[in-house]
Tab-separated table of C-alpha atoms and ligand atoms in Angstrom:
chain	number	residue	atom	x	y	z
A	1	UNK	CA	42.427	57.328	36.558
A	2	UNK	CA	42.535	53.937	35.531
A	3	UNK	CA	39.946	52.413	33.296
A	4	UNK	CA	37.584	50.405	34.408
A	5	UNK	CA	35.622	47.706	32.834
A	6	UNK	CA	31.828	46.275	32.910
A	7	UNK	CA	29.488	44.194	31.436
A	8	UNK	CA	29.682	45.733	28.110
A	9	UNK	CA	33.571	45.383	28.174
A	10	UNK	CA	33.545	41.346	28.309
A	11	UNK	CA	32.484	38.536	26.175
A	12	UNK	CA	30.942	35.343	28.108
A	13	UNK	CA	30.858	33.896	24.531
A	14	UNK	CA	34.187	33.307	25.299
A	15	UNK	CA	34.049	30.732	27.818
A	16	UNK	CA	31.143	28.417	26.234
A	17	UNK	CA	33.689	26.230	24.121
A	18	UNK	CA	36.430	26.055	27.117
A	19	UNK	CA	35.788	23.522	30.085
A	20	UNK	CA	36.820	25.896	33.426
A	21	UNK	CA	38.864	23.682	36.245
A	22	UNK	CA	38.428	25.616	39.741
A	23	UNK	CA	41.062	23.428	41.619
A	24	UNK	CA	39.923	24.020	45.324
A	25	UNK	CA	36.462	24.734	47.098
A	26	UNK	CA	37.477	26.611	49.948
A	27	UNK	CA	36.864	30.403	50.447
A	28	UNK	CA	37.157	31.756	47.052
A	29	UNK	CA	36.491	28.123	45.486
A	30	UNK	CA	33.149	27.420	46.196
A	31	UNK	CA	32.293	31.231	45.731
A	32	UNK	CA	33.943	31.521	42.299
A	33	UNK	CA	32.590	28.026	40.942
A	34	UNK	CA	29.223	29.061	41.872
A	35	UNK	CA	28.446	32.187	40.211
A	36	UNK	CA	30.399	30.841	36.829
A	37	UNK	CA	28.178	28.097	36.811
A	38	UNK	CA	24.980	30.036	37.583
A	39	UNK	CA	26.508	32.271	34.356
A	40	UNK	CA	26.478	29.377	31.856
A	41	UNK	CA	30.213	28.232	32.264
A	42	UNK	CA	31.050	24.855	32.484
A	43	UNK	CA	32.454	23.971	35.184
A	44	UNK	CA	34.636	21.160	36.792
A	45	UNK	CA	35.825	21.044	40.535
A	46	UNK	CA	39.167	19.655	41.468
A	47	UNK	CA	39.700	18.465	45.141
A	48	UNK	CA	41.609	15.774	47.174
A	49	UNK	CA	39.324	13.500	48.044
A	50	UNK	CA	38.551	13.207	51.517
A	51	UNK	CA	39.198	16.498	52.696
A	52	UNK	CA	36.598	18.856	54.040
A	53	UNK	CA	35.463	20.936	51.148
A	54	UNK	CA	35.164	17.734	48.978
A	55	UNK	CA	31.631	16.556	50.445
A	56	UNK	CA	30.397	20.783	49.906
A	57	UNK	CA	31.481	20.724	46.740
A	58	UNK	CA	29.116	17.080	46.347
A	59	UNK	CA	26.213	19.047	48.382
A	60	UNK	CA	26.708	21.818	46.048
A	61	UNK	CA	25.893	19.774	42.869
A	62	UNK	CA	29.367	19.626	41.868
A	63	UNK	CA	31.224	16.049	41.138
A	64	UNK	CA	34.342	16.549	42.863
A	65	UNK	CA	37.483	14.883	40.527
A	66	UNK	CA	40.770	14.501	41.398
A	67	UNK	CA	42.747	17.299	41.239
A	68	UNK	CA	45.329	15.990	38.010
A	69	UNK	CA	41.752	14.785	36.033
A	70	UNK	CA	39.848	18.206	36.472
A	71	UNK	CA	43.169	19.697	34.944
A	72	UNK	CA	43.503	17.819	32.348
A	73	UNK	CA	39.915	17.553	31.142
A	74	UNK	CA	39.891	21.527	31.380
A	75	UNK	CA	40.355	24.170	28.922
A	76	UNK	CA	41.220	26.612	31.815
A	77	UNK	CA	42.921	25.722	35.000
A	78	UNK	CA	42.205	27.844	38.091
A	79	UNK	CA	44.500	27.506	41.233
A	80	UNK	CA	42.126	28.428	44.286
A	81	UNK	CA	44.634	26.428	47.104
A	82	UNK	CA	45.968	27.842	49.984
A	83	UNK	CA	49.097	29.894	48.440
A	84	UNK	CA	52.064	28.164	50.433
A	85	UNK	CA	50.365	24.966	49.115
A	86	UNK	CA	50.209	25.384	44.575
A	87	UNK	CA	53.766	24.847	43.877
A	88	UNK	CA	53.747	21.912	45.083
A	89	UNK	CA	50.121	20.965	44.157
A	90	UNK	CA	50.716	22.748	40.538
A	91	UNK	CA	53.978	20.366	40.178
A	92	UNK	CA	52.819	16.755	40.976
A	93	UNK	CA	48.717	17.283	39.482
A	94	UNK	CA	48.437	20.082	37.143
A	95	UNK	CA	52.148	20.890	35.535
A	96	UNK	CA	51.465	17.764	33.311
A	97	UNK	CA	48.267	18.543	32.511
A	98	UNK	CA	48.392	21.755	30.638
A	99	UNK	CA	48.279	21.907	26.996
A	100	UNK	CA	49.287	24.421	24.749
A	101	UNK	CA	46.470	27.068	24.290
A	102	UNK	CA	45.290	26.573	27.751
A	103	UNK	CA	45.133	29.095	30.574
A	104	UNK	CA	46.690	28.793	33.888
A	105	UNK	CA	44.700	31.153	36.391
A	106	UNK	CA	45.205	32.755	39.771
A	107	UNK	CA	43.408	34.852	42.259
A	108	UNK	CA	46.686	36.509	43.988
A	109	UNK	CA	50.068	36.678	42.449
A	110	UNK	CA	52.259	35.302	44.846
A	111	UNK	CA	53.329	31.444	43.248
A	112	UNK	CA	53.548	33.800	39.880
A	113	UNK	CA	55.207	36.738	40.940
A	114	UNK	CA	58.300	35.304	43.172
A	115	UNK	CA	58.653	32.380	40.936
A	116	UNK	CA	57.462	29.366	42.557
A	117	UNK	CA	55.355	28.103	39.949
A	118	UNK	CA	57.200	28.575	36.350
A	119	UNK	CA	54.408	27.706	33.909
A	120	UNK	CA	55.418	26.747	30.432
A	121	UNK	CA	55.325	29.402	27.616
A	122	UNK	CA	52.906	28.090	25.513
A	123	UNK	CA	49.824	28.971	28.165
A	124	UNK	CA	47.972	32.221	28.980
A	125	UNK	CA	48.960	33.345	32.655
A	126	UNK	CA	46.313	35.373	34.026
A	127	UNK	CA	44.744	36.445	37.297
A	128	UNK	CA	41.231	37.184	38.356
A	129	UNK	CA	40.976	38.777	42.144
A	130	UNK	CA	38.039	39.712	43.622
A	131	UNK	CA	38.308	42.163	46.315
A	132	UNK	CA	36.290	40.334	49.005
A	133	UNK	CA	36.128	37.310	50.501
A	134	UNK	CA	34.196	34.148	48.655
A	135	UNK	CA	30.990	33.799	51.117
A	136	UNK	CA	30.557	37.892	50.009
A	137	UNK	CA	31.574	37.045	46.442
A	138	UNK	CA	28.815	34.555	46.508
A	139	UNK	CA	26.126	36.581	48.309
A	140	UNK	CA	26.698	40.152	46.087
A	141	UNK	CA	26.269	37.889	43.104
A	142	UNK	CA	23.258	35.936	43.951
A	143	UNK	CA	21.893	39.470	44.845
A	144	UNK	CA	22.566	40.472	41.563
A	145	UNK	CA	25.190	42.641	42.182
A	146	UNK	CA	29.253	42.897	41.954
A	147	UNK	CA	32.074	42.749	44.077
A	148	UNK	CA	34.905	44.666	42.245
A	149	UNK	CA	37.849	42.643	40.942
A	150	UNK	CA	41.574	42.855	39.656
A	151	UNK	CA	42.626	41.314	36.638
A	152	UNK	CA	45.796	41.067	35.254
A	153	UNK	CA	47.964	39.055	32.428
A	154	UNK	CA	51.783	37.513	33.023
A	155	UNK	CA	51.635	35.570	29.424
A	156	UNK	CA	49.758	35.934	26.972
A	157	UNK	CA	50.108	33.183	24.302
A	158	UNK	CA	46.577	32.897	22.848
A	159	UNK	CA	46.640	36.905	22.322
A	160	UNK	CA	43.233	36.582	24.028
A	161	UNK	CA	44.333	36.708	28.062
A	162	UNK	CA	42.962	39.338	28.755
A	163	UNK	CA	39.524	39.247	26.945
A	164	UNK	CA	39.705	35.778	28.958
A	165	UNK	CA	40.183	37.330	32.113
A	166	UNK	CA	37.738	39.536	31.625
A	167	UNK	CA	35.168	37.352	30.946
A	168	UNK	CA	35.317	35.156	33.780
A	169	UNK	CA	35.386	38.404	35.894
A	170	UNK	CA	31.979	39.003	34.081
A	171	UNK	CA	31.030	34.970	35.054
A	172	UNK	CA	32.180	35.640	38.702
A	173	UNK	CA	29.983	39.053	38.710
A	174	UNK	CA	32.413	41.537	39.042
A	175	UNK	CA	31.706	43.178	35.944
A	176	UNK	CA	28.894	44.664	37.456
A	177	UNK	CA	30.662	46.282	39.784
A	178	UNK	CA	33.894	46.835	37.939
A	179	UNK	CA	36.890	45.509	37.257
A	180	UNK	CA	40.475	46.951	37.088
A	181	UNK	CA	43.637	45.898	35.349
A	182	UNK	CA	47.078	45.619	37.801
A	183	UNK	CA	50.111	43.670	37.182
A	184	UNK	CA	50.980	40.253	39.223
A	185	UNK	CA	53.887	42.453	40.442
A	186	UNK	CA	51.283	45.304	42.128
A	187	UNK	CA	49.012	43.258	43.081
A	188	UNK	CA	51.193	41.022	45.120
A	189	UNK	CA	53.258	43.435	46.308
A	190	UNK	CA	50.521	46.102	47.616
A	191	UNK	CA	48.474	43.287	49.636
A	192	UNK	CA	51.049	41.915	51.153
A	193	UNK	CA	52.205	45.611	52.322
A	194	UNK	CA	48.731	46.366	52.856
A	195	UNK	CA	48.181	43.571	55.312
A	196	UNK	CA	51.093	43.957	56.822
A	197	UNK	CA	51.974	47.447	57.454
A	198	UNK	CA	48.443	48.298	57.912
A	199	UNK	CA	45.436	46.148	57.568
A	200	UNK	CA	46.247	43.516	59.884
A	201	UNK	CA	49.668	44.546	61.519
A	202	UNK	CA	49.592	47.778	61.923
A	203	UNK	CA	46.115	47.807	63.493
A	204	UNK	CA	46.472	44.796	65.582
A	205	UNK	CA	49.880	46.100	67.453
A	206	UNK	CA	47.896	49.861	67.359
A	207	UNK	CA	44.828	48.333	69.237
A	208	UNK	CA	47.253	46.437	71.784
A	209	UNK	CA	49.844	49.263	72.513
A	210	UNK	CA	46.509	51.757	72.972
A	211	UNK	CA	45.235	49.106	75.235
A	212	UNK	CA	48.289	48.891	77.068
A	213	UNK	CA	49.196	52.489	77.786
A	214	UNK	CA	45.914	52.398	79.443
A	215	UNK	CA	46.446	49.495	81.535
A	216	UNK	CA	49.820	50.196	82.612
A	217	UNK	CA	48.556	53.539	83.476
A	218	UNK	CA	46.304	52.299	85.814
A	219	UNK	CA	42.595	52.315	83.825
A	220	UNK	CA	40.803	49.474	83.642
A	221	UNK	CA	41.110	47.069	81.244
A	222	UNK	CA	37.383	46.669	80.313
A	223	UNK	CA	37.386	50.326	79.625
A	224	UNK	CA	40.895	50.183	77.341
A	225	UNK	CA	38.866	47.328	75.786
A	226	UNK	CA	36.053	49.262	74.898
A	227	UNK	CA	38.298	52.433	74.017
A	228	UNK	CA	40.925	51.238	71.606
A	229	UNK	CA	38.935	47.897	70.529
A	230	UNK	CA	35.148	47.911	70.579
A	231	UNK	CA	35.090	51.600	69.166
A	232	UNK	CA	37.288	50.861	66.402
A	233	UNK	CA	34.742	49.389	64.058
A	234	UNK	CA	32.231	52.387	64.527
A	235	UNK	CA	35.431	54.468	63.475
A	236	UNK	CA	35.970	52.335	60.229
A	237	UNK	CA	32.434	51.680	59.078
A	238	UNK	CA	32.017	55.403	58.711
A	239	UNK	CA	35.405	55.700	57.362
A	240	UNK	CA	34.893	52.688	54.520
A	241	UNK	CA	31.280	54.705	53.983
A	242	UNK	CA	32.404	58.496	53.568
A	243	UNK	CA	36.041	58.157	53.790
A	244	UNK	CA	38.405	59.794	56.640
A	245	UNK	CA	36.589	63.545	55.926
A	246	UNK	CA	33.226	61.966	56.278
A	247	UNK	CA	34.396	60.300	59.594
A	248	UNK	CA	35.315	63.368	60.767
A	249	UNK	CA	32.149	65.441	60.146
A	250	UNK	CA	30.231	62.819	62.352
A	251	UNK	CA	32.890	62.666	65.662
A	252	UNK	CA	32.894	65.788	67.844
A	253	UNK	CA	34.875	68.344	67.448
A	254	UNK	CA	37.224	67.278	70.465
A	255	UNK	CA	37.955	63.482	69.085
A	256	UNK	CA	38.306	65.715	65.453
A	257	UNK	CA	40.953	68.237	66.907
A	258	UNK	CA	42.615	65.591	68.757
A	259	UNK	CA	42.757	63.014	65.807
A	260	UNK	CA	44.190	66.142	63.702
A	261	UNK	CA	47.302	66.804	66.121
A	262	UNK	CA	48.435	63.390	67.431
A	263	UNK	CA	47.585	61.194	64.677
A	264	UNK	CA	50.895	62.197	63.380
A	265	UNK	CA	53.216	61.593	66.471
A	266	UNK	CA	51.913	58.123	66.685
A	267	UNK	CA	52.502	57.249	63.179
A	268	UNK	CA	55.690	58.868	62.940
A	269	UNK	CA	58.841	59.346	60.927
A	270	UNK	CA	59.922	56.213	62.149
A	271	UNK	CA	57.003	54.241	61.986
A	272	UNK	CA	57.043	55.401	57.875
A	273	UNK	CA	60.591	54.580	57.972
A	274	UNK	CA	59.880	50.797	59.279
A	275	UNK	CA	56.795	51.156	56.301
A	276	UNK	CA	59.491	51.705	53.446
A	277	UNK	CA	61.793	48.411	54.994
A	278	UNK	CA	58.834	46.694	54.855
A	279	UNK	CA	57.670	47.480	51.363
A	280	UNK	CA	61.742	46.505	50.405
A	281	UNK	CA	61.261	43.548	51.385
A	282	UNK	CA	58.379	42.568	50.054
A	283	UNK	CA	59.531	43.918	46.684
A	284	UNK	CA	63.194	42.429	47.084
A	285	UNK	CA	61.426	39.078	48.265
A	286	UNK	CA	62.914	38.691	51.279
A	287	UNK	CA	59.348	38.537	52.957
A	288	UNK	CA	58.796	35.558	50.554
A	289	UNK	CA	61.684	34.013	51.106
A	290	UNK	CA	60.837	33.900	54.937
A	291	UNK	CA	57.738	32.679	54.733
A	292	UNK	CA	58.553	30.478	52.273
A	293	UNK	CA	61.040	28.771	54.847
A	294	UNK	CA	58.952	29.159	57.539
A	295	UNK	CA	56.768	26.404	55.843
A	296	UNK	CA	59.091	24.538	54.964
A	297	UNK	CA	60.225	23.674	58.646
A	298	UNK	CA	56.765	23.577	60.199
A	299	UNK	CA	55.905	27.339	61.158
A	300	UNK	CA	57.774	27.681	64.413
A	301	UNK	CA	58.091	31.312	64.163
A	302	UNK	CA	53.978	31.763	62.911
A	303	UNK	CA	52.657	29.418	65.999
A	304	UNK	CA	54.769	30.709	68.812
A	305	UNK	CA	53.471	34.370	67.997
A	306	UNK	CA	49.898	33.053	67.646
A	307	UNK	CA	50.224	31.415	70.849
A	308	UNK	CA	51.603	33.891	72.497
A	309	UNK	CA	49.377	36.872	71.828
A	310	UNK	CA	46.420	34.258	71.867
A	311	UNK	CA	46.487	35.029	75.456
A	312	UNK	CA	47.068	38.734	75.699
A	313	UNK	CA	44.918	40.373	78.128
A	314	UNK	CA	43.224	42.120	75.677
A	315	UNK	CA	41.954	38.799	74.563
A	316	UNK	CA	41.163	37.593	77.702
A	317	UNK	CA	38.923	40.512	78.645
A	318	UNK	CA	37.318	40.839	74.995
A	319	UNK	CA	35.769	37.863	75.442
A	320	UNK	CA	33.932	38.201	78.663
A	321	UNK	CA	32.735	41.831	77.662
A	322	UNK	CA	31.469	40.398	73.585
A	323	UNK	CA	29.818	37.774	75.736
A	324	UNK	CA	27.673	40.898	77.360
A	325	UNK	CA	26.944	41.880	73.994
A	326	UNK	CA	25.820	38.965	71.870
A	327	UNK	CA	23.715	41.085	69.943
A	328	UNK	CA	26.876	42.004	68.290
A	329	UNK	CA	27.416	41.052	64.938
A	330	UNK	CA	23.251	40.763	64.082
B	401	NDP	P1	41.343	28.209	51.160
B	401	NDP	O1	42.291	28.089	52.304
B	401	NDP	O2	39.917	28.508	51.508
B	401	NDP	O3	41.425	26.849	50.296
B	401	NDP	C1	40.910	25.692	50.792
B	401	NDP	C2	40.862	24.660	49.676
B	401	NDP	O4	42.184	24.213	49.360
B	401	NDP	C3	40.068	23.451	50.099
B	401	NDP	O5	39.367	22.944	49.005
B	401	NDP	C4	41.167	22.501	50.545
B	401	NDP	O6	40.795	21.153	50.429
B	401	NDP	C5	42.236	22.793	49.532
B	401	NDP	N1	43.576	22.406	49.990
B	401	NDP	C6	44.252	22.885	51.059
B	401	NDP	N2	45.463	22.295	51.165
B	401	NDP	C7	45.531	21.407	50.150
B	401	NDP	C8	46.526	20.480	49.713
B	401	NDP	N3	47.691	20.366	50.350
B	401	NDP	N4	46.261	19.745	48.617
B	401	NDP	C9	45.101	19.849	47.966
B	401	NDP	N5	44.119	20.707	48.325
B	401	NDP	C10	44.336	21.472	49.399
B	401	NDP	O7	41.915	29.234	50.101
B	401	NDP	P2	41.338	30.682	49.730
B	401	NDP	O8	40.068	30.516	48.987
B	401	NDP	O9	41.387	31.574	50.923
B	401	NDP	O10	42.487	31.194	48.747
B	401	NDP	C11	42.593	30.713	47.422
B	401	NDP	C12	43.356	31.727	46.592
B	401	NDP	O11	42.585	32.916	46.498
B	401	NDP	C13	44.697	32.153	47.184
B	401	NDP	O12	45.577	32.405	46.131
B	401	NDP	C14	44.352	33.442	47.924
B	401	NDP	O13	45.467	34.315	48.055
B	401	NDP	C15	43.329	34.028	46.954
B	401	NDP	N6	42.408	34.991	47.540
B	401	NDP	C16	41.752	34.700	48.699
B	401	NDP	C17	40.828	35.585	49.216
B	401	NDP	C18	40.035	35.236	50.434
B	401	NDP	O14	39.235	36.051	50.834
B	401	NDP	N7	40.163	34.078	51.059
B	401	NDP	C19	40.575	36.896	48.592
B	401	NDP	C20	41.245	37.054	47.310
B	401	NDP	C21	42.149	36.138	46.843
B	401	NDP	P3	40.430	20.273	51.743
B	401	NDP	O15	39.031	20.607	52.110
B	401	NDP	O16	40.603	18.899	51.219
B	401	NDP	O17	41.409	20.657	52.819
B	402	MG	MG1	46.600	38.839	51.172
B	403	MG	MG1	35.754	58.588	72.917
C-alpha cells in the first residue's frame, strides 16, 4: 500500500518565512486560502480585478492584488485558474515573477504534465490536490477535520518540495485526513480517465441509454426517470459508504442476482475496449491536444453537445418530477 502521511509527517514551520500567492478565488481558491490562513500562513490573493470572485475575496478579509504583484511579492506561487486558462495567465503575470528558490504550485497536473506551462529550472514544481471540491474543503476544515489530498513533486530545486508540499497539505487540512504521494503524470492521467470513462461519461450516457430503452419500449418516462435516474444516488451513497459488497447486502436478492449476471453484458468487451482507446489517448495526449484546440477556436464542439442534450427528455421530465420533491437535497 502506499504510505500515507499526517500531521506528524509535515512541518508548518516551514511556511512562516515564505509569503503564499493563491492566484484565483474560485472553487478551490477561496477554499484553499482560507484554511492556510486560519493555519498561520501568510497569505496573498491574486485576482483580475473586476471579476466576480474579486469582491469575495474583499468580503473575505483578503486584499485582492493584481495577479503579476501577488506573484512577485510571494515566496510560493499557487495557480488555482480555470486549467485551459494558466498558460496563458502563467505567461503574461507570473512567468516573470518567479525567482530562483521559489515554488510554482498546482492543484491538477494538466498545464504541467502536457507541457503548456514550462517553468524555469531553478523553482520547486509541486502539486497539492485535494480530493473534493473547495466549499467541502472549506467546511471539513472549519469542522476540524480533513479532506484527503494528493501531493506530488515535478522539480525539485530547493531539495525541500516535498516537505513543502506537505506542509501546505497540513495548512489546507488534509493532513488530518491523509495525504498521498502520485506523480503529475498519474494524477492527470487517472482523472481525466476517471471522468471520462466513468465518473461523468460513462454514467451520464448509462443513465440516458437506460432511460431510453424504457421509453422506446413503451414505459413511461416519469417512471424511466425515477428508475435509471432518481434511484441512482441511493445506489451510490451506499456504495461510497460500504463499497459495491456492502451495496449488495442492503438490495434484495432479485436486484443482487440480476446486478451479478447483466452487469457484465452491459459493460462489455467492447465497452473495455473503447476504455483502453480512451486511456491512449489521454496518455498519448491526443485528448489534450483536442481540447486544447477546442479552446482555442471558441468551443464549438463543447456547446453544441451541451445544447443538444440540454434538452433531452430526460431533462425535460427531471425537472417537473424534482419539482414534486423539493425536499430533495435537505
Ligand atoms: P475556478 O473555475 O473556480 O476558478 C475561478 C477563478 O479563476 C476566479 O477567481 C476567476 O476570476 C479566475 N479566472 C478565470 N478566468 C480567468 C482569467 N482568464 N484570468 C484571470 N483569472 C481568471 O477553478 P477551480 O477552483 O475549479 O480550479 C482551480 C484548479 O484546481 C484547477 O487546476 C482544477 O483542475 C483544480 N481542482 C479543482 C477542483 C474542484 O473541485 N473545482 C478539485 C481539485 C482540483 P473571476 O472571478 O475574475 O472570473
Ligand atoms: Mg478533473
Ligand atoms: Mg428497482
Amino acid at each position: 500500500m502506499t504510505k500515507v502521511f499526517y500531521n506528524e509527517d509535515a512541518d508548518l514551520n516551514l511556511l512562516s518565512e515564505r509569503k503564499v500567492a493563491i492566484i484565483g478565488y474560485g472553487s478551490q481558491g477561496h477554499a484553499q486560502a482560507q484554511n492556510l490562513c486560519d493555519s498561520g500562513v501568510d497569505v496573498i490573493v491574486g485576482l483580475r480585478q473586476g471579476g466576480e470572485s474579486y469582491q469575495q475575496a474583499d468580503e473575505d478579509g483578503f486584499d485582492p492584488r493584481p495577479i503579476a504583484e501577488a506573484a512577485e511579492a510571494a515566496d510560493i506561487v499557487q495557480i488555482l485558474l480555470p486549467d485551459t486558462v494558466q498558460k496563458q495567465v502563467y505567461e503574461e503575470k507570473i512567468a516573470d515573477n518567479l525567482e530562483s528558490g521559489n515554488a510554482l504550485v498546482f492543484s491538477h497536473g494538466f498545464n504541467i504534465h502536457y507541457r503548456q506551462i514550462v517553468p524555469p529550472e531553478d523553482v520547486d514544481v509541486y502539486m497539492v490536490a485535494p480530493k473534493a471540491p473547495g466549499h467541502l474543503l472549506r467546511r471539513v476544515f472549519e469542522d476540524d477535520q480533513g479532506v484527503p489530498a494528493l501531493i506530488a513533486v515535478f522539480q525539485d530545486s530547493t531539495g525541500q518540495a516535498r516537505d513543502l508540499a506537505l506542509a501546505q497539505a497540513k495548512g489546507i487540512g488534509s493532513t488530518r485526513a491523509g495525504v498521498l504521494k502520485t506523480t503529475f503524470a498519474e494524477e492527470t492521467e487517472s482523472d481525466l480517465f476517471g471522468e471520462q470513462a466513468v465518473l461523468c461519461g460513462g454514467v451520464t450516457e448509462l443513465i440516458r441509454a437506460g432511460f431510453e430503452t424504457l421509453v422506446d419500449n413503451g414505459y413511461s418516462p416519469e417512471i424511466a426517470y425515477f428508475e435509471c435516474l432518481n434511484e441512482l444516488k441511493l445506489i451510490v451513497d451506499l456504495i461510497y459508504e460500504q463499497g459495491i459488497t456492502g451495496m449488495r447486502e442492503s438490495i434484495s436478492d432479485t436486484a443482487e442476482y440480476g446486478d451479478l449476471v447483466a452487469g457484465e453484458d452491459i459493460i462489455n468487451e467492447k465497452s473495455r475496449e473503447a476504455m483502453e482507446n480512451l486511456l491512449e489517448d489521454v496518455q498519448n495526449g491526443e485528448f489534450a491536444k483536442r481540447w486544447l484546440l477546442e479552446n482555442r477556436v471558441g468551443r464549438p464542439s463543447y456547446i453544441q453537445r451541451r445544447e443538444n442534450q440540454r434538452d433531452h427528455q430526460i431533462e425535460k421530465v427531471g425537472r417537473k418530477l424534482r419539482s414534486m420533491m423539493e425536499w430533495q437535497g435537505d
